Every structure is written in structure tokens, then in C-alpha cells.
Amino acid sequence: MEAKRRALQLAQAGVPVYPLAPGSKTPPKGHHGYLEATTDTAIIATWPDDCNVGISLYGARMVVIDLDRQTTSKEGKTVHREKNGLKALTDYLKEKKIQFPQNCYAEMTPNGGAHIFMKLDHQLKQATRKTGALPGVDILGDFVIVAPSVINELPYQAMENK
């Protein structure tokens, strides 16, 4: 119920959302993911209480910097082998003498990575996704799963802004 409540909050703020199957990053059968994202609270109210939630980044005029880091899954398997997206991004910004924006919203992913949300002042020309922009760094401009969705019994969580 918490994810559905969050979907309603996002929709009321003008952020298009779409349902994902419980415990999954994929849409439920019969749904088309971010292609049918909506801000219509009456539609969202019909979603299952245990759904995960995604947002249309394109529709919300946002991009997400997806930072992976090597970690171990609950089953003991290595996830994102030898990747440290935060270090790669920090090194890149330092090399290029670029200051990272301070007023970003961020979420911790279930595997210990992070999603950094940035609002754009313009619409992207098209929904886009750049994987491997840097080692362990993807740039998402199409869609993303958001807190408090759960994958492998682990939640996405809002990070404190410091």
C-alpha cells in the first residue's frame, strides 16, 4: 500500500507514474510500462495495493544518474563486479572541473547503488538511456523504478540530502 500511496503523491505533484508487478521491475501483464504513465489519480487508485512503482522520466522532464557499486546479494553472489559508479563520476567531475548540482533528490537502490534525480528545465527530444556512460554509471532519461518499491525483498529508499 505504501508504494501506491507514493504513486498518488507523485501524480499529484505532476510526475507521471506507472505500475510494476510486485517485487519486480516489469509491468504487470497487460500493461505497457512507462508508455502508459499517468498523473490520473483515479487510474492509480485501481492499481494493486502491493505494486511497485515506476516514473516516466521523460514525461516528468527529469534524468537519473544511476550509480552502481560492487556488492553482494542476499544469496552471496557478487553484483556489479568491480564497478564503483560514485568514484567514476567523482573522478570525471573533478577532471572536468564540474560542480555537481546540490539540490538533487537521491534514492538508495536495493543493491547499494544510488539513483540521483535531476529536474530539467526543458523536455528531452526523446526518451533515452545511456548505459555505461562511465564505469558503473548509466544516464536514464526514459523510466526508472522508485522508492518504496521492493526488489528481492529489499526496498529502494530515499537518501537524506546533505
Coordinates of C-alpha atoms in Angstrom, one line a residue:
M1 CA 0.0 0.0 0.0
E2 CA 3.0 2.3 0.7
A3 CA 4.1 2.3 -2.9
K4 CA 0.6 3.0 -4.2
R5 CA 0.4 5.9 -1.8
R6 CA 3.7 7.2 -3.1
A7 CA 2.4 6.9 -6.7
L8 CA -0.6 9.1 -5.8
Q9 CA 1.7 11.7 -4.2
L10 CA 3.9 11.8 -7.3
A11 CA 1.0 12.0 -9.6
Q12 CA -0.5 14.9 -7.6
A13 CA 2.9 16.7 -8.0
G14 CA 2.6 16.2 -11.8
V15 CA 5.0 13.3 -12.1
P16 CA 3.7 10.6 -14.4
V17 CA 3.8 7.1 -12.8
Y18 CA 3.1 3.5 -13.9
P19 CA 2.6 0.2 -12.1
L20 CA 5.1 -2.5 -11.9
A21 CA 4.4 -6.1 -10.8
P22 CA 5.0 -6.7 -7.1
G23 CA 8.7 -7.4 -6.4
S24 CA 9.6 -6.6 -10.0
K25 CA 10.9 -4.0 -12.4
T26 CA 8.5 -5.2 -15.1
P27 CA 4.9 -4.0 -15.7
P28 CA 2.0 -6.3 -14.8
K29 CA 0.6 -8.4 -17.6
G30 CA -1.5 -6.2 -19.9
H31 CA 0.4 -3.0 -19.0
H32 CA 2.9 -1.2 -21.1
G33 CA 5.2 0.4 -18.5
Y34 CA 6.3 4.0 -18.9
L35 CA 4.4 4.3 -22.2
E36 CA 1.2 4.5 -20.2
A37 CA 2.5 6.5 -17.3
T38 CA -0.2 8.8 -15.8
T39 CA -1.0 11.5 -13.3
D40 CA -4.6 10.5 -13.2
T41 CA -5.2 9.6 -9.5
A42 CA -8.5 7.7 -10.4
I43 CA -6.5 5.3 -12.6
I44 CA -3.8 4.9 -9.9
A45 CA -6.4 4.1 -7.3
T46 CA -7.3 1.0 -9.3
W47 CA -3.7 -0.4 -9.1
P48 CA -3.0 -3.4 -6.9
D49 CA -2.0 -2.4 -3.3
D50 CA 1.2 -4.4 -3.5
C51 CA 2.5 -3.0 -6.8
N52 CA 6.0 -1.5 -7.3
V53 CA 6.1 2.0 -8.9
G54 CA 8.0 3.5 -11.8
I55 CA 8.1 7.0 -13.2
S56 CA 8.3 8.3 -16.7
L57 CA 11.4 10.4 -16.5
Y58 CA 10.8 11.7 -20.0
G59 CA 7.2 12.8 -19.0
A60 CA 8.5 14.4 -15.8
R61 CA 11.3 16.3 -17.5
M62 CA 13.9 14.5 -15.4
V63 CA 17.1 12.5 -15.8
V64 CA 18.5 10.0 -13.3
I65 CA 22.2 9.3 -12.8
D66 CA 22.3 5.6 -11.9
L67 CA 25.4 4.8 -9.8
D68 CA 26.3 1.1 -9.3
R69 CA 28.7 -0.3 -6.9
Q70 CA 30.0 -3.7 -6.3
T71 CA 28.1 -5.5 -3.6
T72 CA 27.0 -9.0 -2.6
S73 CA 23.4 -10.2 -3.0
K74 CA 21.4 -11.9 -0.2
E75 CA 22.4 -15.2 -2.0
G76 CA 26.1 -14.3 -1.7
K77 CA 26.6 -13.5 -5.4
T78 CA 28.7 -10.5 -6.5
V79 CA 26.6 -7.8 -8.1
H80 CA 28.1 -5.1 -10.4
R81 CA 31.6 -6.7 -10.3
E82 CA 34.4 -4.2 -9.9
K83 CA 32.2 -1.2 -10.5
N84 CA 32.1 2.0 -8.5
G85 CA 29.9 4.5 -10.2
L86 CA 30.3 7.1 -7.4
K87 CA 34.1 7.1 -7.8
A88 CA 33.9 7.2 -11.6
L89 CA 31.5 10.1 -11.5
T90 CA 33.5 12.0 -8.8
D91 CA 36.7 11.5 -10.8
Y92 CA 35.1 12.6 -14.0
L93 CA 33.6 15.8 -12.4
K94 CA 37.0 16.6 -10.8
E95 CA 38.9 16.1 -14.1
K96 CA 36.4 18.3 -16.0
K97 CA 36.2 20.9 -13.1
I98 CA 32.4 20.5 -13.0
Q99 CA 30.4 21.2 -9.8
F100 CA 27.7 18.7 -9.2
P101 CA 24.3 20.3 -8.5
Q102 CA 23.5 20.5 -4.8
N103 CA 19.7 20.3 -4.8
C104 CA 19.1 16.8 -6.1
Y105 CA 16.9 14.1 -4.8
A106 CA 18.5 10.7 -4.4
E107 CA 17.5 7.1 -3.6
M108 CA 19.5 4.1 -2.5
T109 CA 18.9 1.1 -4.7
P110 CA 18.4 -2.4 -3.2
N111 CA 22.0 -3.4 -4.4
G112 CA 23.6 -0.5 -2.6
G113 CA 23.8 1.8 -5.6
A114 CA 22.1 5.2 -5.9
H115 CA 19.7 7.0 -8.2
I116 CA 20.3 10.7 -8.4
F117 CA 17.2 12.6 -9.8
M118 CA 17.7 15.9 -11.6
K119 CA 14.9 18.1 -12.9
L120 CA 15.5 19.6 -16.4
D121 CA 14.3 23.0 -17.5
H122 CA 13.4 21.5 -20.9
Q123 CA 12.0 18.4 -22.3
L124 CA 14.4 15.9 -23.8
K125 CA 14.0 15.4 -27.6
Q126 CA 13.2 11.7 -26.9
A127 CA 13.1 9.2 -24.0
T128 CA 16.7 8.0 -23.8
R129 CA 19.0 5.7 -21.9
K130 CA 22.8 5.8 -21.9
T131 CA 24.3 2.7 -20.3
G132 CA 28.0 2.6 -19.5
A133 CA 28.4 6.4 -19.7
L134 CA 31.2 5.8 -17.2
P135 CA 32.2 2.6 -15.4
G136 CA 29.2 1.9 -13.2
V137 CA 27.3 4.9 -14.4
D138 CA 24.1 5.0 -16.5
I139 CA 22.2 8.1 -17.5
L140 CA 18.4 7.4 -17.6
G141 CA 16.0 9.7 -19.4
D142 CA 13.2 7.2 -20.1
F143 CA 12.0 5.5 -16.9
V144 CA 13.0 4.3 -13.5
I145 CA 11.7 2.3 -10.5
V146 CA 11.3 4.4 -7.4
A147 CA 11.0 4.1 -3.6
P148 CA 9.4 2.4 -1.8
S149 CA 9.4 -0.3 -4.4
V150 CA 11.0 -3.6 -3.4
I151 CA 13.2 -6.0 -5.4
N152 CA 14.4 -9.3 -3.9
E153 CA 12.8 -8.3 -0.6
L154 CA 15.0 -5.1 -0.4
P155 CA 13.5 -1.6 -0.8
Y156 CA 14.5 1.5 -2.8
Q157 CA 14.9 4.1 -0.1
A158 CA 15.1 7.9 -0.1
M159 CA 18.5 9.2 0.9
E160 CA 19.0 12.1 3.2
N161 CA 20.1 15.3 1.3
K162 CA 23.3 16.6 2.8

